[in-house]
PDB file of C-alpha atoms in Angstrom:
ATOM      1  CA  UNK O  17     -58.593 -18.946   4.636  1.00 45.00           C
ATOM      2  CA  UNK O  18     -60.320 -22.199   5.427  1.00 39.00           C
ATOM      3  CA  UNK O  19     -61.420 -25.295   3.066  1.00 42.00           C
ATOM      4  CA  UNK O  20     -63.239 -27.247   5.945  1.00 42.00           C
ATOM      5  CA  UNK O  21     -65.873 -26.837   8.215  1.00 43.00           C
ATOM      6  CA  UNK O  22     -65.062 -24.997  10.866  1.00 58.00           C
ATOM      7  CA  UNK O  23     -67.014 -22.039  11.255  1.00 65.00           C
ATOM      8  CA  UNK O  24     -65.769 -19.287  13.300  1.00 77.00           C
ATOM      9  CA  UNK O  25     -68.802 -17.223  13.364  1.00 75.00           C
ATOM     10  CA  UNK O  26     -69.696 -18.294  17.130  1.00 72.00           C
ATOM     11  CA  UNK O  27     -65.645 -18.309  18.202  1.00 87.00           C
ATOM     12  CA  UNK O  28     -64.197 -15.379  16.652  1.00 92.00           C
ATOM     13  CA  UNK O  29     -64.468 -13.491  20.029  1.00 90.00           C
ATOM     14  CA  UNK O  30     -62.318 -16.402  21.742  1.00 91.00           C
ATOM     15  CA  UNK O  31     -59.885 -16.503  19.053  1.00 93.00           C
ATOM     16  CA  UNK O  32     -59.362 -12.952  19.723  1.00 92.00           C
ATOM     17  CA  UNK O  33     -58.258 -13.469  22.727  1.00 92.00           C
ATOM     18  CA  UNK O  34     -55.494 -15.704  21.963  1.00 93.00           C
ATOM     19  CA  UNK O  35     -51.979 -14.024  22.418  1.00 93.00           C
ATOM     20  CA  UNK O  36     -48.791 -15.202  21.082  1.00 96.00           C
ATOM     21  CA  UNK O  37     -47.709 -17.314  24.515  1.00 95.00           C
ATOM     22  CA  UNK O  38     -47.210 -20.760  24.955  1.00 96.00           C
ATOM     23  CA  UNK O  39     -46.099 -23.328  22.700  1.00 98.00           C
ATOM     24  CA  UNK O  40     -47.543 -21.200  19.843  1.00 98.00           C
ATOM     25  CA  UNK O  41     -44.462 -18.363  21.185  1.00 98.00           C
ATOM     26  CA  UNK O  42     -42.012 -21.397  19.785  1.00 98.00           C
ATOM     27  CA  UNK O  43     -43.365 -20.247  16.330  1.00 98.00           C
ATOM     28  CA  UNK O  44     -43.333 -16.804  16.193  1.00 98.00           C
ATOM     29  CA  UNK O  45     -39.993 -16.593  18.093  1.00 98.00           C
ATOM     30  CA  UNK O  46     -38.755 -18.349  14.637  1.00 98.00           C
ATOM     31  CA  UNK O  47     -39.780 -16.137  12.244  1.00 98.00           C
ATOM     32  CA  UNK O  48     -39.150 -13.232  13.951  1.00 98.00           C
ATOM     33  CA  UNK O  49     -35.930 -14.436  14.196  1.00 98.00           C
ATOM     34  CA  UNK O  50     -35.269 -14.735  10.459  1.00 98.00           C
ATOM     35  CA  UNK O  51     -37.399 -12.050   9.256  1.00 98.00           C
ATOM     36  CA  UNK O  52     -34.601 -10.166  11.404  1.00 98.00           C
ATOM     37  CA  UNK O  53     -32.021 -12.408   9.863  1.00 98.00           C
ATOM     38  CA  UNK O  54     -32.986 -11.801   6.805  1.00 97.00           C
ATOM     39  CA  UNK O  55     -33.859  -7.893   6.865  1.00 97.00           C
ATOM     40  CA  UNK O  56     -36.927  -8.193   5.565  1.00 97.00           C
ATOM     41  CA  UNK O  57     -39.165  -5.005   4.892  1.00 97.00           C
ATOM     42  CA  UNK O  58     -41.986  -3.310   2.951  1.00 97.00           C
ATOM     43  CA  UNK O  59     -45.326  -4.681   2.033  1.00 98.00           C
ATOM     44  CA  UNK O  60     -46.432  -8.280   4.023  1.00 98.00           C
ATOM     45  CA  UNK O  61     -49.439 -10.453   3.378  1.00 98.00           C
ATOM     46  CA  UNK O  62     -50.889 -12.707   6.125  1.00 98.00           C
ATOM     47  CA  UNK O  63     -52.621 -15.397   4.639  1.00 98.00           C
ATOM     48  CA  UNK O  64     -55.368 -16.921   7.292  1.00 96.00           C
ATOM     49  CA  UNK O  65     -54.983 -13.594   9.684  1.00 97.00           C
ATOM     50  CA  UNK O  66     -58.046 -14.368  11.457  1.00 95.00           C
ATOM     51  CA  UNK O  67     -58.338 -11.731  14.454  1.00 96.00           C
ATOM     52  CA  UNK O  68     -55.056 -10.365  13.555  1.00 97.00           C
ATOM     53  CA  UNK O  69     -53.157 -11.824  15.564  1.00 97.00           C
ATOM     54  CA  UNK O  70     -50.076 -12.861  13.239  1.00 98.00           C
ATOM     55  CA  UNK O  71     -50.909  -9.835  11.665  1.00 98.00           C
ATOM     56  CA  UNK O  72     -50.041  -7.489  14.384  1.00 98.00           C
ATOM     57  CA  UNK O  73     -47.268  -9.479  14.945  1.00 98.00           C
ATOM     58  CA  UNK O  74     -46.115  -8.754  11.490  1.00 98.00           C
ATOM     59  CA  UNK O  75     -46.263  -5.091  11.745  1.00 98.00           C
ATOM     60  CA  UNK O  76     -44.527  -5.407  15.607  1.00 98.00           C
ATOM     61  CA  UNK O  77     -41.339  -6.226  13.190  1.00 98.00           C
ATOM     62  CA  UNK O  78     -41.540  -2.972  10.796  1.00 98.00           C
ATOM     63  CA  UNK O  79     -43.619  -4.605   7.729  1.00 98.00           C
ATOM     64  CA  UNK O  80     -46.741  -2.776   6.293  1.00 98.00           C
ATOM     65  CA  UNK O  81     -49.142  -5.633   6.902  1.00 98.00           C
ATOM     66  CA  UNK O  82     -52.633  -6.899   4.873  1.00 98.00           C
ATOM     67  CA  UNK O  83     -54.358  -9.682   6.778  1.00 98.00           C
ATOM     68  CA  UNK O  84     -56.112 -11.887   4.213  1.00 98.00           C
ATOM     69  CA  UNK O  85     -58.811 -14.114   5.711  1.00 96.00           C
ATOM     70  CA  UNK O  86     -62.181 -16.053   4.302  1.00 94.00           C
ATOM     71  CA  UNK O  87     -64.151 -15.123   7.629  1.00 94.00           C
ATOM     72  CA  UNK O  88     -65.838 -11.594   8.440  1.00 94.00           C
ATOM     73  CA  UNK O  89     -66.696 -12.575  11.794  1.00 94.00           C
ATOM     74  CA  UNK O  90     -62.974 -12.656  12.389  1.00 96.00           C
ATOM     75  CA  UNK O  91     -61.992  -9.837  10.450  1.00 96.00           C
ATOM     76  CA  UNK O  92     -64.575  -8.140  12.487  1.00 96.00           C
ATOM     77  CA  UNK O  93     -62.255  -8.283  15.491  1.00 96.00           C
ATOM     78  CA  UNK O  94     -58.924  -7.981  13.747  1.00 97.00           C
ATOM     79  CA  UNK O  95     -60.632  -4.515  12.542  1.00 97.00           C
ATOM     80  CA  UNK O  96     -61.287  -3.784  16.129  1.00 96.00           C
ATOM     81  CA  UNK O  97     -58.110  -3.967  17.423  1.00 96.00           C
ATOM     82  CA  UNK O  98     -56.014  -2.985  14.838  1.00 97.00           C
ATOM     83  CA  UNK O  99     -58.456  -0.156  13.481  1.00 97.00           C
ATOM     84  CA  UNK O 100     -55.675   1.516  11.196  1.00 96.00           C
ATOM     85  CA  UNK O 101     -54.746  -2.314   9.909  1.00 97.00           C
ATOM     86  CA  UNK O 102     -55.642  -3.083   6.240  1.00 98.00           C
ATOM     87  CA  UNK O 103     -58.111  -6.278   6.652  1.00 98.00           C
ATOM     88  CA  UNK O 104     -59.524  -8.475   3.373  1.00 97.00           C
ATOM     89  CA  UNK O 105     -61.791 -10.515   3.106  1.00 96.00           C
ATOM     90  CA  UNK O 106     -61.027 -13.253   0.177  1.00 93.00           C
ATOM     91  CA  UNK O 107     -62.575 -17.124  -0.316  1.00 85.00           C
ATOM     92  CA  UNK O 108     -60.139 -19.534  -0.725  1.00 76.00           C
ATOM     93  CA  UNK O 109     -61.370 -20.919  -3.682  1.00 81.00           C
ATOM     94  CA  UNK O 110     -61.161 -17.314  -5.860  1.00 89.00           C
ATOM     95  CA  UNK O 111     -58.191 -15.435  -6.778  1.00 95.00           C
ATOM     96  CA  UNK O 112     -56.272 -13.324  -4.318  1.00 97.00           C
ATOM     97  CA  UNK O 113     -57.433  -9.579  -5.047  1.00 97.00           C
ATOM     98  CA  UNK O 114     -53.954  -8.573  -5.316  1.00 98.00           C
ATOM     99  CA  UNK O 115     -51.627  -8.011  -8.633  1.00 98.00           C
ATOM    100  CA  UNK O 116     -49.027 -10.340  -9.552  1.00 98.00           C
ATOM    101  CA  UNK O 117     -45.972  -9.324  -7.347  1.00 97.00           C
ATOM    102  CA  UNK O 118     -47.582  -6.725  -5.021  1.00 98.00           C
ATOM    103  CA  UNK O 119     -46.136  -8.204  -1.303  1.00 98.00           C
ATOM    104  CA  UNK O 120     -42.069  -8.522  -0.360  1.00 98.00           C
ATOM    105  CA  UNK O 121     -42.995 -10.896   2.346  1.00 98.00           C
ATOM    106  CA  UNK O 122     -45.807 -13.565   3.636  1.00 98.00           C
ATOM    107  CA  UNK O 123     -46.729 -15.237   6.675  1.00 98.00           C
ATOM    108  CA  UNK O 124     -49.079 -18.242   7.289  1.00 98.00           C
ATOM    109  CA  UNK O 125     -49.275 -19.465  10.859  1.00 98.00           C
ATOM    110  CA  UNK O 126     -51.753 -22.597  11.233  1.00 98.00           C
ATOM    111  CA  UNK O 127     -53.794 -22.305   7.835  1.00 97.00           C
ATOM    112  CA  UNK O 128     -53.094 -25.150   5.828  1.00 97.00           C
ATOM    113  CA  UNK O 129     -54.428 -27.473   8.348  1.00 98.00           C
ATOM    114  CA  UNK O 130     -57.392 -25.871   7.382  1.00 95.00           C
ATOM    115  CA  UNK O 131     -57.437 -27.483   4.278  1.00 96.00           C
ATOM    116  CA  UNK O 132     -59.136 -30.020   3.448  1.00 96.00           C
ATOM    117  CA  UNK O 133     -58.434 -30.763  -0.319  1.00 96.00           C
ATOM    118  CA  UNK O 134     -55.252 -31.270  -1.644  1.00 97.00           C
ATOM    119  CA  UNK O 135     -55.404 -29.846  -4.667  1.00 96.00           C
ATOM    120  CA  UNK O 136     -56.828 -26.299  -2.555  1.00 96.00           C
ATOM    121  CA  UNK O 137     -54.309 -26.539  -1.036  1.00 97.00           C
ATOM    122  CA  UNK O 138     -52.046 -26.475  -4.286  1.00 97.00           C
ATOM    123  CA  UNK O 139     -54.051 -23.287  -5.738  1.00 96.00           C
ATOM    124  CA  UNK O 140     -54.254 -21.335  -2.092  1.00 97.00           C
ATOM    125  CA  UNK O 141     -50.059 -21.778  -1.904  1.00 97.00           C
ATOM    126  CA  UNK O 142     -49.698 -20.876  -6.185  1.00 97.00           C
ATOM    127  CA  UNK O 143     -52.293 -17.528  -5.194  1.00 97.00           C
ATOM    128  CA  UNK O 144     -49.985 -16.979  -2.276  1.00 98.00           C
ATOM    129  CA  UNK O 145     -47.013 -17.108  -4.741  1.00 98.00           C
ATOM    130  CA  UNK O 146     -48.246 -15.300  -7.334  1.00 98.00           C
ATOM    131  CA  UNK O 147     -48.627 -12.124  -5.532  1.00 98.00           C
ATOM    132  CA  UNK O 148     -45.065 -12.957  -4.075  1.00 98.00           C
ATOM    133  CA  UNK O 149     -42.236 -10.844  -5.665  1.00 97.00           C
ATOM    134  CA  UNK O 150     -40.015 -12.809  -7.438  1.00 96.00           C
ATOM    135  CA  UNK O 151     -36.972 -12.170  -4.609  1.00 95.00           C
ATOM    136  CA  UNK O 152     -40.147 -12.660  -1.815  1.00 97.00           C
ATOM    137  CA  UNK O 153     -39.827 -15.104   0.989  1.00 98.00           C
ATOM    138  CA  UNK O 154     -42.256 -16.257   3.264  1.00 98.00           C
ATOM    139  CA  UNK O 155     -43.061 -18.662   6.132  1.00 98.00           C
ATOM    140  CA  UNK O 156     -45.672 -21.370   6.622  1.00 98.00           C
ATOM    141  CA  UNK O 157     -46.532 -22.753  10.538  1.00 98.00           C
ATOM    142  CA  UNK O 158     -47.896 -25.997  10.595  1.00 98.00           C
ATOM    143  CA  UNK O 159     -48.131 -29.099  13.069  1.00 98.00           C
ATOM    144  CA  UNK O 160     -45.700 -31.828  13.463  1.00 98.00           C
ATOM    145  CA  UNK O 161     -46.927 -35.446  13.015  1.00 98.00           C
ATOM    146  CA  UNK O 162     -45.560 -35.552  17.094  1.00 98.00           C
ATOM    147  CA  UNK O 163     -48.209 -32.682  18.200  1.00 98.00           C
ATOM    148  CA  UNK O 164     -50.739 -35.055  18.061  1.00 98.00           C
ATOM    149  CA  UNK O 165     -49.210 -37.134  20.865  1.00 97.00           C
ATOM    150  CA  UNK O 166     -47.751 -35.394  23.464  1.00 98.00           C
ATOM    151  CA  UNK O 167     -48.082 -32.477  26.306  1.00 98.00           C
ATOM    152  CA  UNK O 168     -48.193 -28.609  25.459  1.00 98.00           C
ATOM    153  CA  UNK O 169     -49.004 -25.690  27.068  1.00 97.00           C
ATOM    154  CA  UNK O 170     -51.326 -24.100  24.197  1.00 96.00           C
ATOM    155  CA  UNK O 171     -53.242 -27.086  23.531  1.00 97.00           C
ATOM    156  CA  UNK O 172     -54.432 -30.525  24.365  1.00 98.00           C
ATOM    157  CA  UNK O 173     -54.783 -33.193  21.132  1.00 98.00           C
ATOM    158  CA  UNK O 174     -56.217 -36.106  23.465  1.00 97.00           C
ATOM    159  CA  UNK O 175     -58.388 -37.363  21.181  1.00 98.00           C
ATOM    160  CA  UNK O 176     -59.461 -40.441  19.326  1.00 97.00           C
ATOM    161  CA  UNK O 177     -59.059 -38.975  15.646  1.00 96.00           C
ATOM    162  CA  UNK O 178     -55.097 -38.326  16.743  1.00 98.00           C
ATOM    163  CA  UNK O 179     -54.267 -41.919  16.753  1.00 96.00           C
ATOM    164  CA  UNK O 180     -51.603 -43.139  15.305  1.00 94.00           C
ATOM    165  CA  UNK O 181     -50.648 -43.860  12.763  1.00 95.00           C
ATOM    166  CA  UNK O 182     -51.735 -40.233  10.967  1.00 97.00           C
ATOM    167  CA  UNK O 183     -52.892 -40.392   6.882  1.00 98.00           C
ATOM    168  CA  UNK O 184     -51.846 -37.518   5.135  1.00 98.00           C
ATOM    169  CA  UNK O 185     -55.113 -35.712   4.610  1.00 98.00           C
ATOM    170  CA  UNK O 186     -57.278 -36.705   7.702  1.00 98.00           C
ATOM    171  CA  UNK O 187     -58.944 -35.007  10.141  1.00 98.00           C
ATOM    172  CA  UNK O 188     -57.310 -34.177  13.865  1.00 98.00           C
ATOM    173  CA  UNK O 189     -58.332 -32.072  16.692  1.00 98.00           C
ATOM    174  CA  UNK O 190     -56.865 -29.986  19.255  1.00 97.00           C
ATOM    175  CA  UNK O 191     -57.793 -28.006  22.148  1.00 97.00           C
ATOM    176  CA  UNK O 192     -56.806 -24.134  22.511  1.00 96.00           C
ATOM    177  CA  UNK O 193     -55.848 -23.375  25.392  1.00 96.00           C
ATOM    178  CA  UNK O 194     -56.538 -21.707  27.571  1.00 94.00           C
ATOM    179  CA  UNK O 195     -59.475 -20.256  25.258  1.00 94.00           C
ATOM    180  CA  UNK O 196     -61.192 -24.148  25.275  1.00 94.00           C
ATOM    181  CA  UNK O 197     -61.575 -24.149  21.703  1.00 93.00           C
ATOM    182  CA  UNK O 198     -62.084 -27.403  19.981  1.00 95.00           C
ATOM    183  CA  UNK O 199     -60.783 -27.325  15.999  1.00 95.00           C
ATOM    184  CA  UNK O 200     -61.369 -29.828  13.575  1.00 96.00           C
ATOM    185  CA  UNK O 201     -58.223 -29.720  11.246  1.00 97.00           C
ATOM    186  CA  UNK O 202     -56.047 -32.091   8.543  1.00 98.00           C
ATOM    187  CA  UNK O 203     -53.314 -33.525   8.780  1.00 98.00           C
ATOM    188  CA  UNK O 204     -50.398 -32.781   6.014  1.00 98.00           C
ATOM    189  CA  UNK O 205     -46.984 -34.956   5.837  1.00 98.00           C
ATOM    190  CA  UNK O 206     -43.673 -33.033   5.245  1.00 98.00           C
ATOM    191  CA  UNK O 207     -44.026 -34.960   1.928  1.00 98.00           C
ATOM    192  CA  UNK O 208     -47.472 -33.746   0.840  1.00 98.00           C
ATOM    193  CA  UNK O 209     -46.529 -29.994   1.908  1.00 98.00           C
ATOM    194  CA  UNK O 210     -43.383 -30.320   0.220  1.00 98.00           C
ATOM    195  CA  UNK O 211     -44.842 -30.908  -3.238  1.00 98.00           C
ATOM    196  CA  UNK O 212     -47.777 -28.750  -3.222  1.00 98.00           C
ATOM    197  CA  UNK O 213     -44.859 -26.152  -2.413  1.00 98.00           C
ATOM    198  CA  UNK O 214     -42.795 -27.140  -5.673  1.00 98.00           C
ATOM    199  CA  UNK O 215     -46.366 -27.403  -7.042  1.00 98.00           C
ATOM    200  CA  UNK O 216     -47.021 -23.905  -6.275  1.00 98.00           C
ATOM    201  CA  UNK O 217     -43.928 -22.730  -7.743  1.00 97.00           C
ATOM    202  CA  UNK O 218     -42.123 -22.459  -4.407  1.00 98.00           C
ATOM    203  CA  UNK O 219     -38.856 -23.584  -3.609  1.00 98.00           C
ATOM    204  CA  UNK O 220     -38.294 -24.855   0.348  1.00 98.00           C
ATOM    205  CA  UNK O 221     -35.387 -23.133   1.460  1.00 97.00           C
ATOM    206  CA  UNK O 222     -35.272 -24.690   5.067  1.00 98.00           C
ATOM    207  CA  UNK O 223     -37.514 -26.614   7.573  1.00 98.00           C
ATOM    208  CA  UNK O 224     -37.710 -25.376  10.937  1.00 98.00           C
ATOM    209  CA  UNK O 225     -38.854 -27.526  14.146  1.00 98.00           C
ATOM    210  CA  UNK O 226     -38.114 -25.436  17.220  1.00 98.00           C
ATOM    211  CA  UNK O 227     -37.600 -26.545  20.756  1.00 98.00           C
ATOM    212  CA  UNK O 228     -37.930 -24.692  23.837  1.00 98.00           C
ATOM    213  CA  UNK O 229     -35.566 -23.811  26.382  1.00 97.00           C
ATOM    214  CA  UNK O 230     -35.626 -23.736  30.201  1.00 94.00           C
ATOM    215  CA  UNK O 231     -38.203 -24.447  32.591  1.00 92.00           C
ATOM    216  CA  UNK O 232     -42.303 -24.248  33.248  1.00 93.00           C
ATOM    217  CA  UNK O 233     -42.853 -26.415  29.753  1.00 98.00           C
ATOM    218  CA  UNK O 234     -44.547 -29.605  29.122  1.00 98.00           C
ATOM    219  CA  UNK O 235     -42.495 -31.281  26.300  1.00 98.00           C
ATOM    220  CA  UNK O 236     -41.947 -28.457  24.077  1.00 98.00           C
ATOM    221  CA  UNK O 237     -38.061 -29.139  25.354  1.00 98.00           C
ATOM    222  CA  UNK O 238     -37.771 -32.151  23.796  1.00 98.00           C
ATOM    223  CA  UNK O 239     -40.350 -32.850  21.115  1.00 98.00           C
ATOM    224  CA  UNK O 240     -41.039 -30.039  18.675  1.00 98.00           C
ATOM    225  CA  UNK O 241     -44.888 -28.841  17.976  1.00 98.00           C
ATOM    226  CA  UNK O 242     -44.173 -26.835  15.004  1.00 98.00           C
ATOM    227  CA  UNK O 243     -42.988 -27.395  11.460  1.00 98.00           C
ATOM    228  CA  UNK O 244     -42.218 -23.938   9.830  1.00 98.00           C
ATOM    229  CA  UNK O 245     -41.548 -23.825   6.165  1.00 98.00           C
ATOM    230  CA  UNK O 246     -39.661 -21.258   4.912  1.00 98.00           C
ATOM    231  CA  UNK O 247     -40.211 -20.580   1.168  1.00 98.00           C
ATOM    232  CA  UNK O 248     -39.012 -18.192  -2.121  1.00 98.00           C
ATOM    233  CA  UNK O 249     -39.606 -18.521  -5.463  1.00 89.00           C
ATOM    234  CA  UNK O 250     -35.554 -19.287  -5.734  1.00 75.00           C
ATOM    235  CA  UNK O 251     -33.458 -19.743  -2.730  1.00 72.00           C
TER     236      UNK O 251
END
């Protein structure tokens, strides 16, 4: 699900390659965790599945999974290797084809920076909770305001639109690695994510900023990448 430019019709086969490893493991170690925590089951929705990744990853933890994305080119692949996975294809600006209530549990790893409109924003994470069930939960994966100034092993941010100090609601980049793919994104505050949460009808149940542990890491050990949102329509 984007609302900017990027166009993912001539990377969708390098996305695909992107595994959960890396800095980007910091993220999906956390929900795992809690989806665990939490014993969550039955029906999940993936909101911005692109190649499937998260999606996969979703149905690696027991869920029955539909990956929701606005580009073919990358449902293309998540088709092709999940071919029994249950792939949509949805613009971000439309309804969700889904009935009120239909999905237990959500996951959003990365999408909102894909935004670029605030109030999109608002009506992607009110679609999102719409089809929630009223006892549903869910996680958002986002950046940190710190990601775009320091060392990781899944990307590189050296670049002049990551100066500080970061607006809430301009553009950054970052580097995949080790894919070398160059994203145009924007950036959110906890503040501005916050509200179009409440906005939404979503209550924030608890903000998660994950550090690693051990060696063979850049400063994921002492500065966190990730902000992950956890959210219900109640807590």
């Amino acid at each position: 699900m984007t609302g900017n430019s990027t166009d993912y019709t001539y990377s969708a086969a390098e996305f695909a390659q992107r595994g959960i490893q890396g800095s980007d493991r910091l993220a999906f170690d956390q929900v795992a965790a809690r989806i665990q925590a939490l014993g969550c089951c039955g029906q999940a929705l993936d909101v911005g599945c692109g190649a499937g990744r998260s999606s996969r990853f979703l149905k690696s933890l027991g869920l029955e999974v539909t990956g929701l994305d606005v580009s073919e080119a990358m449902l293309t692949y998540a088709r092709q290797q999940d071919p029994h996975g249950h792939y949509v294809q949805s613009n971000a600006n439309h309804p969700f084809p889904f009935v009120d209530g239909q999905f237990d549990v959500f996951l959003s790893t990365w999408m909102v920076l894909e935004i670029a409109d605030y109030a999109t924003l608002i009506n992607v994470m009110a679609e999102i909770c719409r089809v929630l069930k009223p006892n549903g939960v869910g996680w958002v994966v986002t950046t940190t305001p710190e990601f775009y100034s320091h060392r990781w092993l899944s990307c590189e941010v050296n670049f002049p639109e990551n100066q500080p100090p970061l607006r809430s609601g301009q553009q950054v980049k970052a580097r995949l690695l080790p894919e070398n793919i160059v994203v145009t994104d924007t950036f959110w505050n906890e503040a501005d994510y916050r509200h179009a949460f409440a906005q939404a009808g979503f209550t924030t149940c608890q903000l998660y900023t994950p550090l690693a542990t051990g060696e063979d890491w850049l400063d994921e050990t002492r500065v966190a990448p990730y902000a992950i949102y956890e959210l219900s329509k109640g807590c």
